[in-house]
XYZ file of C-alpha atoms in Angstrom:
695
model
C 52.837 -1.617 -10.362
C 50.951 0.657 -12.090
C 51.457 4.535 -11.938
C 48.645 5.664 -9.914
C 49.999 2.627 -7.506
C 48.979 4.443 -3.543
C 50.886 3.243 -0.976
C 50.603 4.228 2.875
C 54.324 3.853 4.752
C 53.180 4.186 8.714
C 56.023 3.957 11.325
C 56.999 6.483 13.959
C 60.615 6.743 13.686
C 61.206 9.372 10.579
C 64.313 7.644 9.351
C 62.685 4.283 8.489
C 59.684 5.535 7.378
C 61.912 8.338 4.767
C 63.766 5.306 3.740
C 61.134 3.525 2.314
C 59.185 6.561 0.746
C 62.553 7.324 -1.459
C 62.816 3.946 -2.163
C 59.057 3.499 -3.320
C 58.832 6.497 -5.546
C 62.189 6.065 -7.231
C 60.796 3.497 -8.987
C 56.928 4.922 -9.491
C 55.110 4.538 -6.508
C 52.676 7.347 -4.710
C 52.687 7.467 -1.560
C 51.650 8.789 1.566
C 52.786 8.440 5.685
C 51.763 8.434 8.845
C 53.775 8.878 11.997
C 52.166 6.795 14.397
C 48.973 4.410 15.187
C 46.649 7.329 15.449
C 47.674 9.248 12.666
C 47.054 5.921 10.232
C 43.747 4.718 11.728
C 42.537 8.621 10.338
C 44.159 8.488 7.453
C 42.739 4.861 6.410
C 39.330 6.064 7.045
C 39.616 9.354 4.425
C 41.385 8.172 2.156
C 41.795 5.357 -0.753
C 45.076 3.281 -0.693
C 46.043 0.089 -2.415
C 48.468 -1.497 -0.070
C 49.877 -0.195 3.868
C 53.486 -0.891 5.196
C 52.281 -0.954 8.805
C 55.389 -1.032 11.796
C 54.112 -3.270 14.355
C 55.929 -1.622 17.440
C 54.617 2.172 17.769
C 53.865 3.913 20.968
C 50.690 5.378 20.642
C 48.882 2.334 19.200
C 50.667 -0.409 18.211
C 50.310 -2.014 14.634
C 47.943 -4.878 15.310
C 45.355 -2.221 16.885
C 45.711 -0.499 13.957
C 44.914 -3.406 11.889
C 42.507 -4.788 14.289
C 40.673 -1.842 13.397
C 40.915 -1.468 9.666
C 40.042 -5.025 9.231
C 36.538 -4.299 10.591
C 35.675 -1.824 7.803
C 37.865 -3.278 4.898
C 39.280 -7.064 4.382
C 42.403 -8.464 3.040
C 41.190 -8.260 -0.517
C 40.059 -5.003 -0.351
C 43.098 -3.417 0.968
C 46.465 -4.869 1.619
C 48.429 -4.518 4.694
C 52.035 -5.905 4.724
C 53.505 -5.396 8.554
C 56.653 -4.475 9.180
C 58.505 -5.659 12.111
C 62.449 -6.878 14.189
C 63.464 -9.976 13.237
C 62.802 -11.878 16.559
C 59.616 -10.427 17.183
C 57.442 -13.999 15.739
C 54.929 -13.938 18.165
C 54.189 -10.472 17.327
C 53.807 -11.602 13.296
C 51.789 -14.546 14.255
C 49.520 -12.663 15.836
C 49.365 -10.119 12.696
C 48.844 -12.788 10.784
C 45.641 -13.816 12.534
C 43.941 -10.562 12.877
C 44.306 -10.385 8.815
C 47.423 -9.174 7.802
C 48.144 -10.428 4.480
C 52.011 -10.478 4.775
C 55.319 -9.305 6.672
C 58.683 -7.967 6.053
C 61.179 -8.065 9.056
C 64.066 -5.180 10.050
C 66.405 -3.988 8.568
C 64.184 -3.804 5.012
C 65.700 -5.959 2.658
C 64.284 -3.530 -0.254
C 64.499 -5.970 -2.831
C 62.381 -8.883 -0.906
C 60.047 -6.154 0.334
C 59.151 -5.156 -2.885
C 58.583 -8.535 -4.196
C 56.243 -8.934 -1.723
C 54.676 -5.727 -2.229
C 54.144 -6.544 -5.981
C 52.679 -10.061 -5.051
C 50.063 -8.205 -2.803
C 49.221 -5.880 -5.630
C 48.720 -8.445 -8.333
C 46.323 -10.155 -5.976
C 44.975 -7.309 -5.810
C 44.517 -6.344 -9.319
C 43.170 -9.745 -9.805
C 40.389 -9.522 -7.300
C 38.883 -6.236 -8.701
C 38.979 -7.419 -12.007
C 36.972 -10.510 -10.665
C 34.342 -8.187 -8.850
C 34.145 -5.547 -11.891
C 33.203 -8.530 -14.251
C 30.538 -9.838 -11.411
C 28.935 -6.730 -11.175
C 28.779 -6.582 -14.854
C 27.715 -9.656 -15.271
C 24.883 -9.367 -12.629
C 23.921 -5.917 -13.739
C 23.912 -7.229 -17.655
C 21.225 -10.107 -16.139
C 19.578 -7.482 -14.278
C 19.195 -5.514 -17.015
C 17.408 -8.771 -18.932
C 15.281 -9.058 -15.754
C 16.043 -12.451 -15.805
C 16.417 -14.725 -12.157
C 19.277 -17.362 -11.898
C 19.090 -20.235 -10.425
C 21.893 -22.935 -10.400
C 21.331 -26.883 -8.847
C 23.831 -28.664 -7.496
C 22.895 -32.363 -8.327
C 25.234 -33.929 -6.191
C 24.623 -31.775 -2.557
C 21.023 -31.504 -3.771
C 21.065 -27.128 -3.188
C 19.846 -24.801 -5.351
C 21.063 -21.197 -5.715
C 17.894 -18.897 -6.733
C 19.355 -15.298 -7.413
C 17.297 -12.413 -5.886
C 15.784 -11.765 -8.738
C 14.537 -15.229 -9.286
C 12.880 -14.667 -6.015
C 11.819 -11.225 -6.390
C 9.807 -12.622 -9.468
C 7.133 -14.803 -6.643
C 7.319 -11.919 -4.572
C 10.095 -12.977 -1.701
C 12.295 -10.935 -0.202
C 16.210 -12.459 -0.551
C 15.815 -14.260 2.896
C 13.001 -15.457 2.515
C 13.062 -18.339 0.594
C 15.087 -21.603 0.664
C 17.797 -23.534 -1.415
C 16.066 -26.603 -2.071
C 14.200 -27.729 -5.058
C 11.116 -28.528 -3.304
C 11.200 -24.600 -2.284
C 10.517 -24.679 -6.214
C 8.886 -26.816 -6.767
C 5.875 -26.174 -3.808
C 4.829 -22.916 -5.899
C 4.391 -24.646 -9.052
C 0.525 -25.003 -10.163
C -0.477 -28.456 -9.466
C -1.683 -29.099 -12.825
C 1.809 -28.258 -14.148
C 4.126 -30.364 -11.679
C 4.427 -33.915 -13.557
C 5.081 -32.352 -17.007
C 7.994 -29.461 -15.715
C 9.513 -32.602 -13.740
C 9.199 -34.955 -17.002
C 11.201 -32.739 -19.089
C 13.716 -31.789 -16.561
C 14.178 -35.868 -16.268
C 14.073 -35.812 -19.776
C 17.299 -32.945 -20.224
C 19.184 -34.363 -17.267
C 19.464 -38.229 -18.795
C 20.886 -36.263 -21.817
C 17.956 -36.627 -24.456
C 17.468 -33.019 -25.038
C 20.085 -30.298 -25.596
C 18.378 -27.434 -23.146
C 15.725 -27.602 -20.665
C 12.574 -24.961 -21.401
C 9.556 -25.031 -20.030
C 6.756 -22.602 -19.427
C 4.552 -23.141 -16.434
C 2.516 -20.922 -13.629
C 4.115 -20.495 -10.284
C 2.088 -19.271 -6.749
C 3.404 -15.979 -6.361
C 3.186 -14.491 -2.451
C 0.366 -12.352 -3.410
C -1.679 -15.931 -4.172
C -1.566 -14.931 -7.451
C -0.214 -17.256 -10.315
C 2.870 -15.899 -12.130
C 3.604 -17.641 -16.205
C 7.551 -18.147 -15.572
C 9.451 -19.630 -18.962
C 12.500 -20.967 -17.262
C 15.504 -22.283 -18.637
C 18.848 -24.463 -18.263
C 21.749 -26.390 -19.473
C 23.246 -29.659 -17.377
C 26.881 -29.748 -17.030
C 27.891 -33.171 -17.015
C 30.982 -35.223 -15.910
C 33.315 -37.664 -17.237
C 30.957 -40.441 -17.136
C 28.653 -37.974 -18.935
C 26.253 -37.917 -15.842
C 24.137 -34.769 -15.122
C 26.256 -32.997 -11.902
C 24.646 -29.500 -12.242
C 22.230 -27.801 -13.887
C 22.392 -23.877 -13.948
C 19.716 -21.356 -15.740
C 17.127 -18.462 -15.937
C 13.840 -17.628 -15.197
C 12.028 -15.257 -17.660
C 8.254 -13.655 -16.254
C 6.112 -14.139 -19.645
C 2.863 -13.185 -17.694
C 2.020 -9.968 -19.576
C 2.395 -12.642 -23.212
C 0.403 -15.447 -21.826
C -2.673 -13.325 -19.969
C -2.370 -10.224 -21.541
C -4.610 -9.881 -25.103
C -2.696 -8.681 -27.837
C -5.549 -6.138 -29.039
C -6.519 -4.295 -26.395
C -3.120 -5.154 -24.031
C -5.744 -5.957 -21.364
C -6.449 -8.969 -19.489
C -7.524 -11.870 -21.030
C -10.193 -14.576 -20.195
C -7.533 -16.740 -19.125
C -5.851 -14.122 -16.330
C -10.039 -13.176 -15.600
C -10.831 -16.746 -14.616
C -8.048 -17.172 -12.417
C -8.614 -13.915 -10.558
C -11.810 -14.854 -10.318
C -11.030 -18.257 -8.908
C -8.686 -16.808 -6.426
C -11.106 -14.325 -4.863
C -13.911 -17.370 -4.450
C -11.722 -19.464 -2.877
C -12.401 -19.575 0.607
C -9.017 -20.373 1.828
C -7.262 -18.334 0.177
C -9.513 -14.996 0.292
C -8.748 -12.497 3.480
C -12.083 -11.490 4.246
C -15.535 -12.207 3.220
C -17.251 -9.485 0.761
C -19.425 -9.156 -2.124
C -18.521 -8.784 -5.333
C -20.058 -8.413 -9.083
C -18.893 -10.168 -12.586
C -19.735 -8.203 -15.678
C -19.678 -9.570 -19.118
C -20.560 -6.702 -21.859
C -20.837 -7.427 -25.053
C -20.339 -4.636 -28.030
C -23.956 -4.791 -30.039
C -23.729 -4.963 -33.641
C -19.645 -4.966 -33.638
C -19.803 -8.132 -36.251
C -21.643 -5.747 -38.822
C -19.257 -2.993 -37.931
C -16.608 -5.371 -38.871
C -18.087 -6.488 -41.962
C -18.957 -2.852 -43.253
C -15.789 -0.587 -42.372
C -13.279 -3.924 -42.143
C -11.398 -5.575 -39.206
C -8.571 -2.761 -38.680
C -12.157 -0.653 -37.814
C -13.100 -3.341 -35.695
C -10.230 -3.577 -33.348
C -9.574 0.128 -32.902
C -13.395 -0.096 -31.527
C -12.299 -2.759 -29.003
C -8.913 -0.865 -28.326
C -11.407 2.516 -27.709
C -14.041 0.400 -25.594
C -11.143 -1.021 -23.648
C -9.607 2.055 -22.617
C -12.567 3.446 -21.912
C -13.626 0.941 -19.402
C -10.304 1.354 -17.360
C -10.699 5.252 -17.261
C -14.265 4.549 -16.141
C -12.965 2.212 -13.072
C -10.162 3.738 -11.715
C -9.543 5.419 -8.481
C -9.554 8.523 -9.333
C -13.069 8.420 -10.641
C -16.120 9.159 -8.494
C -17.689 4.819 -9.190
C -14.749 3.801 -7.006
C -16.968 5.231 -4.245
C -19.347 2.200 -4.705
C -16.174 0.443 -3.415
C -14.555 -0.808 -0.087
C -11.594 -1.741 -2.182
C -9.734 -0.843 -5.089
C -9.664 -3.899 -7.044
C -11.056 -4.334 -10.239
C -10.220 -6.034 -13.226
C -11.075 -5.031 -17.140
C -10.544 -8.231 -19.317
C -11.015 -9.031 -22.845
C -13.064 -11.761 -23.000
C -14.408 -13.037 -26.314
C -14.496 -11.672 -29.782
C -17.153 -9.472 -29.035
C -17.030 -9.372 -25.149
C -15.530 -7.793 -22.435
C -15.453 -8.421 -18.419
C -14.985 -6.563 -15.295
C -14.230 -8.128 -11.871
C -15.440 -5.603 -9.348
C -14.329 -6.908 -5.504
C -15.245 -5.035 -2.596
C -18.877 -3.571 -3.574
C -19.987 -2.044 -0.761
C -24.094 -3.292 -1.345
C -26.559 -4.876 -3.404
C -27.178 -1.432 -4.977
C -23.680 -0.731 -6.499
C -23.817 -3.769 -9.327
C -27.095 -2.051 -11.270
C -25.545 1.336 -10.585
C -22.258 0.220 -12.273
C -23.438 -1.612 -15.522
C -25.265 1.759 -15.844
C -22.064 3.543 -15.702
C -20.484 1.016 -17.790
C -23.306 1.137 -20.452
C -23.091 5.105 -20.551
C -19.173 4.732 -21.024
C -19.319 2.754 -24.155
C -22.050 4.759 -25.909
C -20.220 7.817 -26.306
C -19.550 8.697 -29.584
C -16.169 7.731 -31.090
C -14.079 8.463 -34.130
C -12.585 5.375 -36.445
C -11.269 6.617 -39.229
C -13.623 8.543 -41.230
C -16.698 8.031 -39.167
C -18.368 9.041 -36.015
C -19.449 5.987 -34.398
C -21.923 5.578 -31.227
C -21.904 1.524 -30.187
C -24.232 0.162 -27.276
C -23.432 -2.578 -25.175
C -25.217 -5.258 -23.555
C -24.684 -6.287 -19.863
C -25.127 -9.743 -18.018
C -24.559 -9.252 -14.302
C -23.508 -11.510 -11.531
C -23.573 -9.892 -7.779
C -23.310 -11.991 -4.629
C -20.890 -12.468 -1.766
C -17.659 -14.351 -1.956
C -18.940 -17.179 0.853
C -21.915 -18.175 -0.963
C -19.901 -20.870 -2.567
C -20.402 -20.354 -5.867
C -16.842 -21.228 -8.154
C -15.792 -19.387 -11.137
C -16.779 -21.027 -13.687
C -21.005 -21.110 -12.269
C -20.470 -17.337 -12.144
C -19.649 -16.872 -15.381
C -21.999 -19.685 -16.710
C -24.662 -17.384 -14.828
C -23.263 -14.067 -16.299
C -23.893 -15.578 -19.871
C -27.303 -16.558 -19.036
C -27.964 -13.449 -17.785
C -26.307 -11.529 -20.902
C -28.625 -13.822 -23.269
C -31.860 -12.263 -21.506
C -30.476 -8.919 -21.738
C -29.392 -9.202 -25.582
C -33.481 -10.909 -26.254
C -34.214 -7.697 -24.810
C -32.460 -5.227 -27.518
C -29.131 -3.596 -27.492
C -28.293 -1.718 -24.643
C -29.862 -3.738 -21.713
C -28.580 -4.892 -18.652
C -29.751 -8.305 -17.025
C -29.045 -9.478 -13.094
C -29.262 -12.943 -12.863
C -30.342 -13.028 -9.243
C -33.857 -11.936 -9.743
C -34.062 -11.345 -5.553
C -30.570 -9.396 -5.929
C -32.287 -7.391 -8.367
C -35.167 -6.430 -6.560
C -33.574 -5.627 -3.514
C -31.233 -3.395 -5.958
C -34.379 -1.762 -7.272
C -35.699 -0.829 -3.648
C -32.209 0.317 -3.616
C -32.855 2.766 -6.404
C -36.551 3.815 -5.096
C -34.702 4.931 -1.800
C -32.181 7.256 -2.991
C -35.341 8.765 -5.149
C -36.995 8.935 -1.932
C -33.757 10.873 -0.694
C -33.725 12.941 -3.298
C -37.320 13.540 -2.888
C -36.473 14.256 0.990
C -34.496 16.358 0.196
C -36.086 18.937 -2.203
C -38.843 18.722 0.013
C -37.708 19.444 3.593
C -38.240 15.480 4.870
C -35.077 16.451 6.749
C -34.622 17.845 10.494
C -32.260 18.199 13.037
C -31.998 17.287 16.365
C -29.816 18.313 18.991
C -27.688 16.136 21.951
C -26.542 17.690 24.542
C -23.054 18.169 25.742
C -22.512 18.364 29.776
C -19.705 19.663 31.984
C -19.260 16.252 34.043
C -18.613 18.814 37.179
C -21.429 20.820 37.205
C -24.380 19.241 34.964
C -24.309 22.882 32.953
C -24.848 22.276 28.970
C -21.517 23.147 27.722
C -22.891 22.943 24.219
C -24.508 20.300 21.134
C -23.886 17.922 18.756
C -26.545 18.607 15.633
C -27.827 15.283 14.224
C -29.789 14.888 11.086
C -32.945 12.791 10.790
C -35.165 11.575 7.778
C -38.728 11.468 8.323
C -39.941 9.370 5.802
C -43.718 9.854 4.980
C -43.953 6.066 4.407
C -41.376 3.792 6.211
C -41.276 7.008 9.261
C -37.987 7.327 11.186
C -35.135 6.458 9.183
C -31.641 6.307 10.660
C -28.457 8.344 9.715
C -26.333 5.343 9.353
C -28.996 4.397 6.519
C -29.433 7.326 4.730
C -25.904 9.106 4.538
C -24.314 6.646 2.920
C -26.748 6.659 -0.038
C -26.354 10.368 0.321
C -22.326 9.968 -0.371
C -23.060 7.431 -3.154
C -25.724 9.497 -5.055
C -23.846 12.486 -4.347
C -26.344 14.410 -2.317
C -23.952 14.366 0.793
C -22.802 17.842 -0.341
C -25.951 19.523 -0.118
C -27.380 17.797 3.081
C -23.601 18.652 4.679
C -24.676 22.688 3.964
C -27.750 22.744 5.017
C -27.147 20.878 8.219
C -24.538 23.406 8.642
C -26.847 26.466 7.644
C -29.596 25.421 9.921
C -27.762 24.330 12.624
C -26.002 27.945 12.694
C -29.152 29.270 12.301
C -30.841 27.611 15.064
C -27.818 28.555 17.087
C -27.800 31.815 16.654
C -31.699 32.049 18.064
C -30.204 30.130 20.997
C -27.428 32.587 21.996
C -29.313 35.942 21.190
C -28.830 37.854 24.377
C -27.326 34.753 26.604
C -24.399 35.635 28.418
C -23.204 31.888 28.764
C -21.321 30.609 25.431
C -22.799 27.402 23.404
C -20.470 25.205 21.567
C -22.315 23.838 18.646
C -20.964 20.312 16.874
C -21.240 19.316 13.282
C -20.109 16.412 11.852
C -18.570 15.990 8.401
C -17.770 13.383 6.333
C -14.846 11.766 4.498
C -16.219 13.205 1.147
C -17.093 16.421 1.898
C -13.787 17.035 3.374
C -12.577 16.082 0.036
C -14.151 18.343 -1.657
C -12.451 21.446 -3.228
C -12.997 24.643 -1.718
C -14.877 23.070 1.627
C -12.851 25.872 3.776
C -14.455 28.739 1.736
C -18.318 27.221 1.980
C -18.119 26.391 5.614
C -16.697 30.182 5.671
C -19.446 31.656 3.506
C -22.616 29.949 5.857
C -20.754 31.098 9.021
C -20.798 34.393 7.641
C -24.282 34.017 5.945
C -25.847 33.163 9.578
C -23.558 35.654 11.496
C -22.590 32.428 13.935
C -19.116 32.837 15.964
C -16.491 30.787 14.110
C -15.294 30.109 17.863
C -18.003 28.331 18.845
C -18.510 26.156 16.335
C -16.979 22.278 16.254
C -16.049 20.259 13.169
C -16.083 16.097 14.233
C -14.213 14.230 11.437
C -13.294 10.078 11.885
C -10.286 9.345 12.149
C -10.370 7.768 8.496
C -9.654 11.058 7.081
C -6.277 10.444 8.060
C -5.865 7.795 5.639
C -6.115 10.344 2.719
C -3.708 13.158 1.676
C -2.521 14.104 4.910
C -0.922 17.504 3.576
C -3.825 18.151 2.180
C -6.016 17.554 5.167
C -3.457 19.593 7.347
C -4.420 22.507 4.841
C -7.642 22.668 5.014
C -8.122 21.796 9.188
C -5.329 24.466 9.694
C -7.134 27.088 7.846
C -10.430 26.442 9.692
C -8.665 26.660 13.106
C -7.016 29.562 12.019
C -11.081 31.128 11.859
C -10.935 30.045 15.177
C -12.953 26.799 14.395
C -12.601 23.589 16.363
C -11.473 20.717 15.293
C -12.755 17.614 17.141
C -11.997 14.108 16.527
C -15.327 11.582 16.433
C -15.469 7.618 17.744
C -11.906 8.337 18.955
C -9.693 4.977 19.465
C -11.818 3.169 16.930
C -9.662 4.262 13.432
C -6.889 5.648 12.211
C -5.742 5.817 15.659
C -1.804 7.087 15.662
C -0.705 9.753 17.725
C 1.059 11.240 14.802
C -1.715 13.096 13.519
C -2.793 14.608 17.181
C 0.798 16.460 17.158
C 0.999 17.368 13.364
C -2.766 18.716 13.297
C -4.916 21.079 14.298
C -7.006 19.095 16.721
C -8.858 20.807 19.650
C -11.133 18.321 20.997
C -11.407 14.577 21.399
C -14.426 12.301 21.263
C -14.015 9.122 22.978
C -15.655 6.156 21.624
C -18.993 4.852 23.157
C -17.750 1.613 22.897
C -14.570 2.572 25.541
C -17.218 4.292 27.538
C -19.879 1.285 27.876
C -17.569 -0.710 29.565
C -16.136 2.132 31.591
C -17.165 0.891 34.510
C -16.632 -2.709 34.827
C -13.852 -3.356 32.398
C -9.998 -2.695 33.566
C -8.876 -2.462 29.889
C -11.685 0.020 29.379
C -10.602 2.111 32.026
C -7.169 2.601 31.253
C -8.283 3.486 27.845
C -9.733 6.000 29.083
C -7.726 7.399 31.553
C -4.725 7.654 28.919
C -6.502 9.044 26.623
C -7.678 11.626 29.514
C -3.904 12.489 30.510
C -2.488 12.135 26.864
C -5.170 15.276 25.728
C -4.744 17.061 28.865
C -0.951 17.311 28.238
C -1.448 18.401 24.749
C -4.141 20.799 25.185
C -6.624 19.018 23.772
C -10.265 19.298 25.281
C -12.011 15.491 25.513
C -15.809 14.438 24.947
C -17.163 11.140 26.553
C -19.843 10.076 24.437
C -21.938 7.299 24.879
C -22.828 7.711 28.887
C -26.090 5.678 29.826
C -25.816 4.996 33.613
C -24.603 6.875 36.543
C -21.838 4.633 37.354
C -20.075 5.510 34.412
C -20.656 9.069 34.882
C -19.249 9.311 38.717
C -16.176 7.379 37.571
C -15.605 9.644 34.558
C -15.875 12.303 37.442
C -13.317 10.472 39.421
C -11.042 10.105 36.575
C -11.708 14.342 35.400
C -13.275 14.420 32.352
C -14.088 17.049 31.512
C -17.309 16.806 29.214
C -19.702 13.657 28.822
C -22.954 13.388 26.044
C -25.365 10.233 25.921
C -28.528 8.903 27.140
C -27.785 9.334 30.512
C -28.228 12.856 30.120
C -30.175 13.373 26.891
C -31.134 11.561 23.740
C -31.222 13.617 20.544
C -33.968 16.619 20.881
C -35.790 19.101 18.786
C -34.557 23.029 18.620
C -37.111 24.200 20.399
C -36.870 21.589 23.262
C -33.270 22.256 23.446
C -33.841 25.702 23.579
C -36.212 25.512 26.441
C -33.499 23.564 28.182
C -30.642 25.528 27.664
C -32.540 28.538 29.273
C -33.877 26.573 32.443
C -31.548 27.833 35.348
C -28.797 24.885 36.566
C -29.887 23.318 39.144
C -26.792 21.865 41.623
């Protein structure tokens, strides 16, 4: 017994209670009392005790009920409970033991016997607490060492894998089995036989420890390098009965370059193989591989020494990583954010870009990488300007190439680039190169189109379905190419985003549309709304709300008549920032419309959190609304939801009388589509809105 041992005495009889308390306190216990079962439950819930003396017979709540309640949260090893009962209450004592009592004493209490039983339970409690502390310390030590533990009972065939062991391979505690095959099935096929042979060698007593490095398949589909160690326990006949050990993730030391600390060729090839493996990749897509040779690095090493050469490599490695980070503008070239930079050979780096948007991505990124390498750098007392030659393979994952073929093609392209002289790059696929050049020519043409006013606006009317009156219009950009004719916005708007023209084009569209709107509404009694599309990149620009208000002020446009259309993809970005921008615009009276509603990030949460005033139901639902029950249900539920939230709805893509009629029945407010009008020029729209309405 220690001086701070705390005992709770529970008895409804004050005399019995006080007698036990005085005797316990006389020998050094700290005590607390409860005069009934309800009071005991309350005190145990809010205080810490080392032991409870619990009377069985109490009027408000008997001891067995108290015991059952306490055992829901505290087991026998955590809080010992000794029942106090009459001598002839054997049935109650048996029930108490079955309910979770640690022991019992009888009334009248023989104190020496009671004290012996109390001390026995307290000793068991202290032993349990020491064991728990030891186990926690042991677990903490291994957690700190970042190792996983395993223990294989060779007789039962069961293997214990610690949570950390499973975590190294991407699994939660309840996602992994307890057999050797659960482990062996993850080992790389090329290394399984070797690991089993080394393990068997140790189990036969031919080595002091089992130790081996191998690759195992992570849950994410990649391979990790692991180091496993173990020692067998043996019986009297020297036969192994169990083997226990640890596992360490050594991937970084195996697959990272020791000079630049970026992935080495081994890891690069592993990731490229994974990307091209049709059985493992999640979806088809485009990729590009760049081999980057640092020109004249050998000459620099000979002139300035090997240390200077290492400094150059480290500097360039950091530059390449910075060039490919997500926050950099180059990330817009990719659908995904997956890029790998590696040290490939003595003077070479490699870059794997996954999710390339199109064929123009590779040459653009090559130019970016080349410029990144060629920025001046200071090495020691020397200011150096390095150049790089690049060999590029760009293609689709489903083309069937394997990783060695891709690297071979990239090496061939690099060789051709180096033959042209330092600082050049070469695409392996000439046909692809031609298409990329065509894309670059289109970019040049778009820049010329902006400068020479080849862009124009058309306007598609939005009508009130209950009357047929024109309520407003959507401004749509058109490009009249002097050679190719009209180029659709689905082709040139993404190009404008890639080449940095979207802000210039977006500002022009808004100013031109607002100016035109003022001409239409000058002297007109009826209101007329104007909808203008804004892309994700436009909304990401700093100060976009100020720029919009400046254009409205310049043109005299009433903010209450402007509706900004955005797609649901914008809500995948920084929600707090998006909310701030949209709220600032809405506070000025500008409406916020979700375009193509139902095809993107269709979460109801943003309708509640953000100042959305309009929804435009996507044409894919409207096209089937008159023939598809599911489409009708989606449209109807959207209309009901919007009405309850005070949000106006526009049905896009109405092309038939049947669609219009059904939408009227569903009480849709506004419609837009070829059934009413195609997009028309501003002068034609002006005549249209001034024409008397025929009902």
